[in-house]
CSV table of C-alpha atoms in Angstrom, one decimal:
chain,number,residue,atom,x,y,z
A,30,MET,CA,-0.1,0.0,-0.1
A,31,LYS,CA,1.3,3.3,-1.1
A,32,LYS,CA,2.4,5.6,1.9
A,33,GLN,CA,-0.3,8.4,1.2
A,34,VAL,CA,-3.0,5.9,1.2
A,35,TRP,CA,-1.6,4.5,4.5
A,36,ILE,CA,-1.9,8.0,5.7
A,37,ALA,CA,-5.4,8.4,4.7
A,38,VAL,CA,-6.4,5.2,6.1
A,39,ALA,CA,-4.6,6.2,9.4
A,40,VAL,CA,-6.9,9.4,9.6
A,41,LEU,CA,-10.0,7.4,8.8
A,42,VAL,CA,-9.6,5.0,11.5
A,43,VAL,CA,-9.8,7.7,14.2
A,44,ALA,CA,-13.1,9.0,12.4
A,45,VAL,CA,-14.6,5.4,12.3
A,46,ILE,CA,-13.7,5.0,16.0
A,47,GLY,CA,-15.2,8.3,16.8
A,48,ALA,CA,-18.4,7.4,14.9
A,49,ALA,CA,-18.7,4.1,16.7
A,50,SER,CA,-18.3,5.7,20.1
A,51,VAL,CA,-21.0,8.2,19.2
A,52,TRP,CA,-23.4,5.5,17.9
A,53,ARG,CA,-22.9,3.6,21.2
A,54,SER,CA,-23.4,6.8,23.3
A,55,THR,CA,-26.6,7.8,21.4
A,56,SER,CA,-28.6,6.9,18.5
A,57,GLY,CA,-30.2,10.3,18.3
A,58,ALA,CA,-27.5,12.7,18.5
A,59,GLN,CA,-27.6,16.1,16.8
A,60,ALA,CA,-25.1,17.6,14.6
A,61,PRO,CA,-22.4,19.7,16.3
A,62,HIS,CA,-24.2,23.1,15.7
A,63,GLY,CA,-25.8,23.4,18.9
A,64,ALA,CA,-25.6,26.0,21.9
A,65,GLY,CA,-22.2,27.7,22.3
A,66,GLN,CA,-21.6,28.1,18.6
A,67,ALA,CA,-22.0,31.1,16.5
A,68,SER,CA,-25.0,30.9,14.0
A,69,LYS,CA,-24.0,30.1,10.6
A,70,PRO,CA,-25.3,29.4,6.8
A,71,ALA,CA,-26.2,25.8,6.2
A,72,GLY,CA,-23.3,24.1,4.7
A,73,GLN,CA,-20.4,26.0,6.1
A,74,ALA,CA,-18.0,24.7,8.8
A,75,ALA,CA,-18.9,25.7,12.5
A,76,THR,CA,-17.4,29.1,13.3
A,77,PRO,CA,-14.9,28.7,16.2
A,78,SER,CA,-15.0,31.3,19.0
A,79,VAL,CA,-12.5,32.1,21.6
A,80,GLU,CA,-13.6,30.6,24.9
A,81,ALA,CA,-13.0,32.0,28.3
A,82,ALA,CA,-9.7,30.9,30.0
A,83,PRO,CA,-10.4,28.0,32.4
A,84,THR,CA,-10.0,28.7,36.1
A,85,ALA,CA,-6.7,27.9,37.5
A,86,SER,CA,-6.5,24.5,38.9
A,87,ILE,CA,-4.1,21.8,39.5
A,88,LYS,CA,-3.6,19.3,36.5
A,89,PRO,CA,-4.5,16.0,36.9
A,90,PRO,CA,-1.6,13.2,36.6
A,91,HIS,CA,-1.3,12.1,33.1
A,92,PRO,CA,-2.6,8.6,32.7
A,93,PHE,CA,0.3,7.5,30.4
A,94,PRO,CA,3.2,9.4,32.1
A,95,ASP,CA,5.8,7.1,30.2
A,96,LEU,CA,4.3,7.7,26.8
A,97,PRO,CA,6.6,9.8,24.5
A,98,ARG,CA,5.2,13.2,23.6
A,99,SER,CA,7.4,13.7,20.4
A,100,ARG,CA,9.1,11.8,17.6
A,101,GLU,CA,12.6,12.1,18.9
A,102,GLY,CA,14.4,8.8,19.3
A,103,LEU,CA,11.4,6.8,17.9
A,104,ASP,CA,11.6,4.4,14.9
A,105,ILE,CA,10.4,6.3,11.9
A,106,GLY,CA,9.2,3.3,10.4
A,107,GLN,CA,6.7,2.9,12.8
A,108,ASP,CA,5.2,6.5,12.3
A,109,PRO,CA,1.8,6.2,10.6
A,110,PHE,CA,1.9,9.8,9.4
A,111,SER,CA,5.5,10.2,8.2
A,112,THR,CA,6.5,9.9,4.5
A,113,GLY,CA,10.2,9.5,5.5
A,114,HIS,CA,11.5,13.1,5.0
A,115,PRO,CA,14.3,13.8,7.5
A,116,GLU,CA,12.6,17.1,8.5
A,117,GLU,CA,9.0,16.0,8.5
A,118,ARG,CA,9.2,14.6,12.2
A,119,ARG,CA,9.7,18.1,13.6
A,120,TRP,CA,6.8,19.2,11.3
A,121,LEU,CA,4.5,16.8,12.4
A,122,ASP,CA,5.2,17.1,16.1
A,123,GLN,CA,4.4,20.9,15.8
A,124,HIS,CA,1.2,20.5,13.9
A,125,GLY,CA,-0.5,17.9,16.2
A,126,PHE,CA,0.0,14.8,14.6
A,127,PRO,CA,0.5,11.8,17.1
A,128,ASN,CA,3.7,9.7,17.3
A,129,GLY,CA,3.4,6.1,16.5
A,130,ALA,CA,3.1,5.3,20.3
A,131,GLN,CA,0.5,7.9,21.0
A,132,TRP,CA,-1.4,6.8,18.0
A,133,THR,CA,-1.5,3.2,19.0
A,134,ARG,CA,-2.3,3.8,22.8
A,135,TYR,CA,-4.9,6.6,22.2
A,136,GLN,CA,-6.9,4.6,19.7
A,137,GLN,CA,-7.3,1.9,22.5
A,138,ALA,CA,-7.8,4.6,25.4
A,139,SER,CA,-11.1,5.0,27.0
A,140,ASP,CA,-12.9,8.3,26.9
A,141,ALA,CA,-12.0,9.0,30.4
A,142,GLU,CA,-8.3,8.4,29.9
A,143,LEU,CA,-8.2,10.6,26.9
A,144,ASP,CA,-10.1,13.3,29.0
A,145,GLN,CA,-7.5,13.0,31.8
A,146,ALA,CA,-4.6,13.2,29.4
A,147,ALA,CA,-6.2,16.3,27.8
A,148,ARG,CA,-6.7,18.1,31.2
A,149,ALA,CA,-3.0,17.3,31.8
A,150,GLY,CA,-2.0,19.5,29.0
A,151,ASP,CA,-1.8,16.7,26.2
A,152,THR,CA,-3.0,18.3,23.0
A,153,VAL,CA,-2.9,15.2,21.0
A,154,ALA,CA,-5.1,13.4,23.5
A,155,ALA,CA,-7.4,16.5,23.5
A,156,THR,CA,-7.7,16.3,19.7
A,157,MET,CA,-8.5,12.6,19.7
A,158,ARG,CA,-10.9,13.0,22.4
A,159,ASP,CA,-12.9,15.9,20.6
A,160,ALA,CA,-12.7,13.8,17.5
A,161,ARG,CA,-14.7,11.2,19.5
A,162,ARG,CA,-17.1,13.5,20.8
A,163,LEU,CA,-18.1,14.9,17.3
A,164,GLY,CA,-21.8,14.7,16.9
A,165,VAL,CA,-22.4,14.2,20.8
A,166,ASP,CA,-20.7,17.3,22.2
A,167,PRO,CA,-21.8,20.5,20.6
A,168,GLU,CA,-18.6,22.3,21.2
A,169,ALA,CA,-16.3,19.4,19.9
A,170,GLU,CA,-16.4,20.9,16.2
A,171,SER,CA,-15.5,24.4,17.5
A,172,ARG,CA,-12.7,23.0,19.5
A,173,LEU,CA,-11.1,21.2,16.7
A,174,LEU,CA,-11.3,24.4,14.5
A,175,ALA,CA,-9.9,26.4,17.3
A,176,ALA,CA,-7.2,24.1,17.5
A,177,GLY,CA,-6.6,24.3,13.8
A,178,ALA,CA,-6.2,28.1,14.3
A,179,GLU,CA,-3.3,27.3,16.7
A,180,GLY,CA,-1.7,25.1,14.0
A,181,ASP,CA,-3.0,21.7,14.8
A,182,LEU,CA,-3.7,20.4,11.3
A,183,PHE,CA,-4.2,16.9,12.7
A,184,ALA,CA,-7.4,18.5,14.3
A,185,LEU,CA,-8.6,19.6,10.8
A,186,SER,CA,-7.8,16.2,9.3
A,187,LEU,CA,-10.0,14.4,11.8
A,188,LEU,CA,-12.9,16.9,11.4
A,189,SER,CA,-12.6,16.8,7.6
A,190,SER,CA,-12.8,12.9,7.8
A,191,TRP,CA,-15.8,12.9,10.1
A,192,LYS,CA,-17.7,15.5,7.9
A,193,ALA,CA,-17.1,13.1,4.9
A,194,GLY,CA,-18.4,10.0,6.7
A,195,THR,CA,-21.6,11.5,8.3
A,196,HIS,CA,-23.7,12.0,5.2
A,197,ALA,CA,-23.4,13.0,1.7
A,198,ALA,CA,-24.4,16.7,2.5
A,199,GLY,CA,-21.1,16.8,4.6
A,200,ILE,CA,-18.8,16.1,1.6
A,201,PRO,CA,-18.6,19.8,0.4
A,202,GLU,CA,-17.8,20.6,4.0
A,203,ALA,CA,-15.1,18.0,4.4
A,204,TYR,CA,-13.6,19.2,1.1
A,205,ALA,CA,-13.4,22.7,2.4
A,206,ILE,CA,-11.7,21.8,5.8
A,207,SER,CA,-9.4,19.7,3.9
A,208,ARG,CA,-8.5,22.6,1.7
A,209,VAL,CA,-7.8,24.8,4.8
A,210,ALA,CA,-5.3,22.1,6.1
A,211,GLU,CA,-3.6,22.3,2.6
A,212,MET,CA,-3.4,26.2,2.7
A,213,ARG,CA,-1.9,26.0,6.3
A,214,GLY,CA,1.0,23.7,5.0
A,215,ASP,CA,-0.2,20.0,4.7
A,216,LEU,CA,0.2,19.6,1.2
A,217,THR,CA,-0.3,15.7,1.6
A,218,THR,CA,-3.9,16.3,1.9
A,219,ALA,CA,-4.4,16.7,-1.8
A,220,LEU,CA,-3.0,13.1,-2.3
A,221,HIS,CA,-5.5,11.6,-0.5
A,222,ARG,CA,-8.6,13.8,-0.5
A,223,GLU,CA,-10.5,11.9,-3.1
A,224,VAL,CA,-10.0,8.7,-1.0
A,225,MET,CA,-11.2,10.5,2.1
A,226,LEU,CA,-14.3,12.1,0.4
A,227,GLY,CA,-15.4,8.7,-1.2
A,228,ALA,CA,-17.2,10.8,-4.0
A,229,ARG,CA,-16.5,13.6,-6.4
A,230,LEU,CA,-18.0,17.0,-6.1
A,231,SER,CA,-19.8,18.7,-9.0
A,232,GLY,CA,-18.3,21.7,-10.6
A,233,GLU,CA,-20.6,24.0,-8.5
A,234,GLN,CA,-19.9,22.2,-5.3
A,235,ARG,CA,-16.3,22.5,-5.8
A,236,LEU,CA,-16.5,26.0,-6.4
A,237,LEU,CA,-18.7,26.8,-3.5
A,238,ALA,CA,-16.3,24.7,-1.3
A,239,GLU,CA,-13.2,26.5,-2.4
A,240,ALA,CA,-15.1,29.7,-1.5
A,241,GLU,CA,-15.9,28.3,2.0
A,242,ALA,CA,-12.3,27.2,2.4
A,243,LEU,CA,-11.0,30.8,1.8
A,244,HIS,CA,-13.6,32.0,4.2
A,245,LEU,CA,-12.6,29.5,6.9
A,246,ASN,CA,-8.9,30.1,6.6
A,247,LEU,CA,-9.3,33.7,6.9
A,248,HIS,CA,-11.6,33.4,9.9
A,249,LEU,CA,-8.9,31.0,11.6
A,250,ASN,CA,-6.5,33.7,11.0
A,251,ALA,CA,-8.7,36.2,12.8
A,252,LEU,CA,-9.3,34.0,15.6
A,253,TYR,CA,-5.6,33.6,16.3
A,254,ARG,CA,-5.2,37.5,16.0
A,255,GLN,CA,-8.2,37.7,18.7
A,256,LYS,CA,-6.6,35.3,21.0
A,257,HIS,CA,-2.9,36.3,20.6
A,258,GLY,CA,-3.0,40.0,19.4
A,259,VAL,CA,-0.5,39.2,16.6
A,260,ASP,CA,-0.7,37.8,13.1
A,261,PRO,CA,-0.5,34.2,12.9
A,262,PRO,CA,3.2,32.8,12.0
A,263,PRO,CA,4.0,32.3,8.5
A,264,VAL,CA,2.8,28.9,6.9
A,265,GLU,CA,5.6,26.3,7.0
A,266,MET,CA,5.0,23.7,4.3
A,267,ARG,CA,5.3,20.2,5.4
A,268,PRO,CA,8.4,18.4,4.3
A,269,TYR,CA,7.3,15.6,1.9
A,270,LEU,CA,9.2,12.5,0.5
A,271,ALA,CA,7.5,11.7,-2.8
A,272,ASP,CA,6.6,8.1,-3.3
A,273,PRO,CA,9.1,6.6,-6.0
A,274,ASP,CA,6.4,4.9,-7.5
A,275,ASP,CA,4.5,8.2,-8.4
A,276,THR,CA,7.8,9.9,-9.5
A,277,ALA,CA,8.6,7.1,-11.9
A,278,ARG,CA,5.2,7.6,-13.8
């Protein structure tokens, strides 16, 4: 299996696990556009907002204290998201992608364990927790988009995958969010977008989705300015090692 297809499969696995968790929790969950989100036209991604800072409290202990939080010293061959480029490890760590140990452990972790790890400051655990809560927690989508504004492109990938898997009407939204991840540096999204979507957009749908992607990208930049008082840092393109089978064509 080509590396880019494996990367797409890795992202889809989390979406499937999250969907299964949602189905077990409730069979009548509403879409994540409930209280706490800004109103928006139908067909657009949820608009994230700046939430009030949590009150100061003692962080709980991490449920997996020995789990590595970066890729340093880990076998690149066990990394489900790396194409093998030597500079890519740092980029993946900085943009929210779990390393191989986190990916394996957090897929098996309970909701309570992920929540505890998130409250202990583990942003990867928080992203995977929120992906599981899509469709149940009205704020989960906004939190993933807000994480994307901070540079967490894994959060955008999971949200896009979930949108694509919910119903056909979500495919244009999934496309738009995927394009935002691409605009913000993850060029590999273009390689597996069609696999993720499972259907092709009409010409009109694609144009509308492209317009929504531009709008959402600008909104995430505005959200960053609102929170930090400065412009977002320059986009850093993902270092990518091309598949030899593709370059030989």
